[in-house]
Coordinates of C-alpha atoms and ligand atoms in Angstrom, one line a residue:
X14 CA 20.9 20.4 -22.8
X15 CA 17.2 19.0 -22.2
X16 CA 17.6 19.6 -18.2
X17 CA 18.9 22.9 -18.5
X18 CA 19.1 25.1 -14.6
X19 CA 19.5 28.7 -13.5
X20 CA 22.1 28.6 -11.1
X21 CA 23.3 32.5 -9.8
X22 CA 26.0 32.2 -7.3
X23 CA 25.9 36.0 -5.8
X24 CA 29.4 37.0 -4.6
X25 CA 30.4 39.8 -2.3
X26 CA 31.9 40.8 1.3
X27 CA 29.8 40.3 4.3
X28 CA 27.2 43.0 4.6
X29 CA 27.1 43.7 0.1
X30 CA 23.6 43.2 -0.1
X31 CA 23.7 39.0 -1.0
X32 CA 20.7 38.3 1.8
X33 CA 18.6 41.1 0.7
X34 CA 19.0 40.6 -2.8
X35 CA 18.6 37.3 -3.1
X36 CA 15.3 37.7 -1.5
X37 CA 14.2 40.2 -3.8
X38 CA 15.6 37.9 -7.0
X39 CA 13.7 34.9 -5.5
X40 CA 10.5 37.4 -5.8
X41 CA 10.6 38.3 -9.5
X42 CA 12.2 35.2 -10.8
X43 CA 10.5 32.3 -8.6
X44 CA 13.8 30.6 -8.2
X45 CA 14.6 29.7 -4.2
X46 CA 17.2 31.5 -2.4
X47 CA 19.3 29.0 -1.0
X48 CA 21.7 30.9 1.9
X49 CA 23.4 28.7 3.7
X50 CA 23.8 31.2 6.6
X51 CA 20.4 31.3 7.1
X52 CA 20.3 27.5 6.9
X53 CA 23.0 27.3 9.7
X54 CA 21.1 29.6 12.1
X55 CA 18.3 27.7 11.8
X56 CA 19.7 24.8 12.9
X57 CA 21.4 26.9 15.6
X58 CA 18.3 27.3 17.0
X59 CA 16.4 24.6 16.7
X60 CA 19.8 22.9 18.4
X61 CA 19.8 20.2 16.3
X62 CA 23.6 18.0 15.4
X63 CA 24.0 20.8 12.2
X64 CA 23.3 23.9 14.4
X65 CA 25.5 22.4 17.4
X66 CA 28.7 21.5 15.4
X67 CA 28.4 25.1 13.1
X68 CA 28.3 27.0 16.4
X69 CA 31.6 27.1 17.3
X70 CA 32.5 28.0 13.6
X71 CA 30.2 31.2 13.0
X72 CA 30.6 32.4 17.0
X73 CA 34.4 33.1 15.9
X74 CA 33.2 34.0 12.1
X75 CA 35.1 30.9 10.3
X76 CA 33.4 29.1 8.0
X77 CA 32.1 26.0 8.7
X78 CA 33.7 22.7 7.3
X79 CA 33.1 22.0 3.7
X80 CA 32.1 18.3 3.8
X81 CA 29.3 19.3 6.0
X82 CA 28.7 22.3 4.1
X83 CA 28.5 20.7 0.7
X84 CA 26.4 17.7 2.2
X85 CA 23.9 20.1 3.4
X86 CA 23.7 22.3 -0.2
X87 CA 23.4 18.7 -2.4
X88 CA 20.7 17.8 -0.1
X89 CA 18.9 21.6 -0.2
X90 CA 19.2 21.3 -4.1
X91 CA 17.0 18.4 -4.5
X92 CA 14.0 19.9 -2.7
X93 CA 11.4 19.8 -5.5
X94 CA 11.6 23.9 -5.5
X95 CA 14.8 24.0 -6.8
X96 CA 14.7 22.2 -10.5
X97 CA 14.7 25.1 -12.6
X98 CA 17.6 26.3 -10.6
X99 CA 19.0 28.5 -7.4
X100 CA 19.8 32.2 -6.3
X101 CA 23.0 30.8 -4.2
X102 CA 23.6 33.3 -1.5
X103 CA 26.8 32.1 0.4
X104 CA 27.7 29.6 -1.0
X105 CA 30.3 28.2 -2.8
X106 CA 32.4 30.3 -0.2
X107 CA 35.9 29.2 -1.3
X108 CA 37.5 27.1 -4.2
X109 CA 36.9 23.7 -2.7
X110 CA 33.3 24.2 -2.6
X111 CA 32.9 26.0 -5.8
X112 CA 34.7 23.0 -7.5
X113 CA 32.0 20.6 -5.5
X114 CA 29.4 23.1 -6.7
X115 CA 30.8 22.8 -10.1
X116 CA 30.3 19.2 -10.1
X117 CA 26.7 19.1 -8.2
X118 CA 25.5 21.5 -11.3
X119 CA 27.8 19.9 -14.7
X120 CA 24.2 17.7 -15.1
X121 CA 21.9 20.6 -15.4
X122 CA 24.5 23.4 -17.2
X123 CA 26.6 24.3 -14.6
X124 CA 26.5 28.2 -13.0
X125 CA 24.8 30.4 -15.6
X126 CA 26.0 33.8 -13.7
X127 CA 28.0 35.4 -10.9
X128 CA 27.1 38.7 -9.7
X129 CA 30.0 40.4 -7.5
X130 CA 28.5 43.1 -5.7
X131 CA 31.0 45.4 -5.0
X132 CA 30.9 47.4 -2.0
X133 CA 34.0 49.8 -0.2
X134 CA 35.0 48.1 3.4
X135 CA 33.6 51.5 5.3
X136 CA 30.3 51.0 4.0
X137 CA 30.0 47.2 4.7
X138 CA 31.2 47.7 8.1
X139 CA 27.9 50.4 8.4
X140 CA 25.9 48.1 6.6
X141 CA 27.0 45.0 8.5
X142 CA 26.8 47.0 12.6
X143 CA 23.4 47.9 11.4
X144 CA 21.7 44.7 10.0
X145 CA 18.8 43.5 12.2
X146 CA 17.2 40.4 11.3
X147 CA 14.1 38.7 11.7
X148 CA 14.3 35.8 14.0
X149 CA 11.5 33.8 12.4
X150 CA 11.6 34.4 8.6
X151 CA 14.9 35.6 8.2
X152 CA 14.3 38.8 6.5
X153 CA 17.0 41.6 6.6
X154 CA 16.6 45.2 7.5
X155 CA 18.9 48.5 8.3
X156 CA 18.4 50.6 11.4
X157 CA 19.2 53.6 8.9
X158 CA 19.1 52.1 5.2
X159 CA 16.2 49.8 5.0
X160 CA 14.1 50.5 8.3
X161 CA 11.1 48.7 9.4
X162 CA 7.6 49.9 9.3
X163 CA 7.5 49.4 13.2
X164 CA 10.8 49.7 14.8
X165 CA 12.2 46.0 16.0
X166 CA 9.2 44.1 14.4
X167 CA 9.3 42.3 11.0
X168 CA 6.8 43.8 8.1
X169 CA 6.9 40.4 6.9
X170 CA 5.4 37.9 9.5
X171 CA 5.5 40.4 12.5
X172 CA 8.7 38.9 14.1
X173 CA 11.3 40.2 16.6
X174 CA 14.0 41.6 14.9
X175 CA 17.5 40.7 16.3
X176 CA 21.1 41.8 16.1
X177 CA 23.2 39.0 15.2
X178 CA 25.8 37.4 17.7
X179 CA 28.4 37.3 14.7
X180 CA 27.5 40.9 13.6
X181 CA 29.2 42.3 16.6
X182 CA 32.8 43.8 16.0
X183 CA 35.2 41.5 16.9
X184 CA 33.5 38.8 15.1
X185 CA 33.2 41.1 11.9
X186 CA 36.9 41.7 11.5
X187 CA 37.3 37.8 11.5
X188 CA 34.7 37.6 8.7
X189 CA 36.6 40.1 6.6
X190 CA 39.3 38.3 7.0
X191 CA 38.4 34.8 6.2
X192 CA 36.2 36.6 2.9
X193 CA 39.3 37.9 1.5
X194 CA 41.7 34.8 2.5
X195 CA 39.2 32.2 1.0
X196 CA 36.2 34.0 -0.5
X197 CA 37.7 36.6 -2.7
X198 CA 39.9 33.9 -5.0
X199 CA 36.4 33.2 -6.4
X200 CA 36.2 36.3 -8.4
X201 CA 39.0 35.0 -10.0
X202 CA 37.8 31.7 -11.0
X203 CA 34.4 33.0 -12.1
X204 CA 35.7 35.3 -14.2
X205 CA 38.4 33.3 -15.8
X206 CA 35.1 30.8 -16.7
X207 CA 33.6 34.2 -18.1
X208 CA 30.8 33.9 -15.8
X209 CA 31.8 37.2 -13.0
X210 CA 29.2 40.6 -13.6
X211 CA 30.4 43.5 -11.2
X212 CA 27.4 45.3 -9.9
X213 CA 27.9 49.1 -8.2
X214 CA 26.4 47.8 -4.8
X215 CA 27.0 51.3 -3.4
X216 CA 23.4 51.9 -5.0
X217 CA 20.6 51.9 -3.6
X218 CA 18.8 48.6 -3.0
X219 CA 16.3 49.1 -5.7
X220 CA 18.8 50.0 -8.4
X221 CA 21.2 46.9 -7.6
X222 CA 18.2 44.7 -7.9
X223 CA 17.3 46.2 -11.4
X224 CA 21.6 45.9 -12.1
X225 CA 20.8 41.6 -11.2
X226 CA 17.5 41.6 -12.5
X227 CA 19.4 42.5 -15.8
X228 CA 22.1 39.9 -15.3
X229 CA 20.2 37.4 -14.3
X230 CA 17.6 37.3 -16.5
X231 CA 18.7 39.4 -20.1
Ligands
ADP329 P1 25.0 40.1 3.0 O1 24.0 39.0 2.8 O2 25.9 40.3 1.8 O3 25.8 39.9 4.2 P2 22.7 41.8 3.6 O4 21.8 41.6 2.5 O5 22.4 41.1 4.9 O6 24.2 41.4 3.2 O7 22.8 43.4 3.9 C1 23.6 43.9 4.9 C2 23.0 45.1 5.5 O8 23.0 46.2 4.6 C3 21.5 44.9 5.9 O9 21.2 45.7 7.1 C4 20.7 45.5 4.7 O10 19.5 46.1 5.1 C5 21.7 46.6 4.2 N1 21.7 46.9 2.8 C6 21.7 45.9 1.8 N2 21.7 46.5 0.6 C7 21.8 47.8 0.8 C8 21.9 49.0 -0.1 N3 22.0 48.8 -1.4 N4 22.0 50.2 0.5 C9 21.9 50.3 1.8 N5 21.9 49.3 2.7 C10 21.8 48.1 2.2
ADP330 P1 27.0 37.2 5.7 O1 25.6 37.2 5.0 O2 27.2 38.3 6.6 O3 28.1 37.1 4.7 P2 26.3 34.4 6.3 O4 25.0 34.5 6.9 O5 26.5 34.1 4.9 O6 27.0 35.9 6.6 O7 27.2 33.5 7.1 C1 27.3 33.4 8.5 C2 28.2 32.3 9.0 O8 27.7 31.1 8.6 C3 29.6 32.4 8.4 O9 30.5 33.3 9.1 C4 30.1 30.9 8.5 O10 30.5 30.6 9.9 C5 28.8 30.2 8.2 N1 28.7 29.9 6.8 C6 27.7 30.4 5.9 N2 27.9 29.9 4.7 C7 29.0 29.1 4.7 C8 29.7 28.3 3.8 N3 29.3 28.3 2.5 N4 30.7 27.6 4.2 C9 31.1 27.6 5.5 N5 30.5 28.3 6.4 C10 29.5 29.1 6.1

């Protein structure tokens, strides 16, 4: 195929390690992360019609409805910085939008890879209670695990660093939920396409990222 992509589609429970790795993989590989999280908040707080209709969604942890969902992924992936391909970080997030994902990507070869970071529930739920983010660029830390330079300021672009809304409790148990109700059958269809790699994501950040760098790229 002449028009041949790099699509990864990183799979895991809320709080694995998707954000931050993804971020790191966009680093030494030049292809865009494209989280659709991060998209949503964005337009959460730049209130515009996206960020006011996903609201009600990620406030109670549900995911958002597909058609809009998909809609907003075709138009991310034909940004000019995506056509050697994608580090997909939350997205597809259950089969209907991995079947619309399937079809966006049959032009350019289709997924290439999908990493499952595997994490035990205990450890997410530490990772996830912890998580701070930056409120301008997005980037993730840990109050333990991954710890600013400065405590509540971004090392990146010197932003406040936020807790949030959906990373509190009640909100988290929801998330689990809905991962394992809609998310999870994804391992399934990846691997029956032969395209699922389980990575130990109870390692550390640096030795995961060498575990995708591997995947990804070998
Ligand atoms: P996801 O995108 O899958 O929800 P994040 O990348 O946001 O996960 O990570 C969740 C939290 O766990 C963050 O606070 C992050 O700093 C921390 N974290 C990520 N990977 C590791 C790791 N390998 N070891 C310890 N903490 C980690
Ligand atoms: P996490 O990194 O902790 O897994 P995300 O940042 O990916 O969380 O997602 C936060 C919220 O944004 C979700 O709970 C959901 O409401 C919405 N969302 C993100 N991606 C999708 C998606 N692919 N489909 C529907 N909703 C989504």
């Amino acid at each position: 195929m002449s028009d041949r992509r790099i699509y990864v589609v990183l799979l895991g429970v809320p709080g694995a390690g998707k954000g931050t790795q993804a971020k790191l993989l966009e680093q030494s590989t030049g292809l865009p992360q494209i989280s659709t999280g991060d998209i949503f908040r964005y337009n959460l707080k730049n209130q515009t019609e996206l960020g006011k209709l996903a609201k009600s969604y990620m406030d109670r942890g549900d995911l958002v409805p597909d058609e809009v969902t998909i809609r907003m992924v075709q138009d991310r992936l034909q940004q000019p910085d995506c056509v050697r391909g994608a580090i997909m970080d939350g997205f597809p997030r259950n089969l209907v939008q991995a079947t619309a994902f399937d079809t966006m990507t049959a032009p350019y070869g289709g997924v290439r890879v999908a990493p499952l970071i595997q994490v035990e529930d205990d450890e997410t739920i530490r990772r996830i209670t912890g998580r701070r983010s930056c409120r301008t660029c997005g980037a993730v830390y840990h109050v333990i695990y991954n710890p600013p330079k400065v405590e509540g300021i971004c090392d990146v672009d010197g932003g406040e660093l936020y807790q949030r809304d959906d990373d509190k409790e009640d909100t988290v148990r929801n998330r689990l939920f809905v991962y394992y109700k809609q998310t999870a059958p994804l391992i399934g269809y990846y691997y029956a396409k032969g395209l699922l790699r389980e990575v130990d994501g109870a390692m550390s950040i640096e030795a995961v990222q060498q575990a995708l760098l591997a995947i990804v790229v070998g």
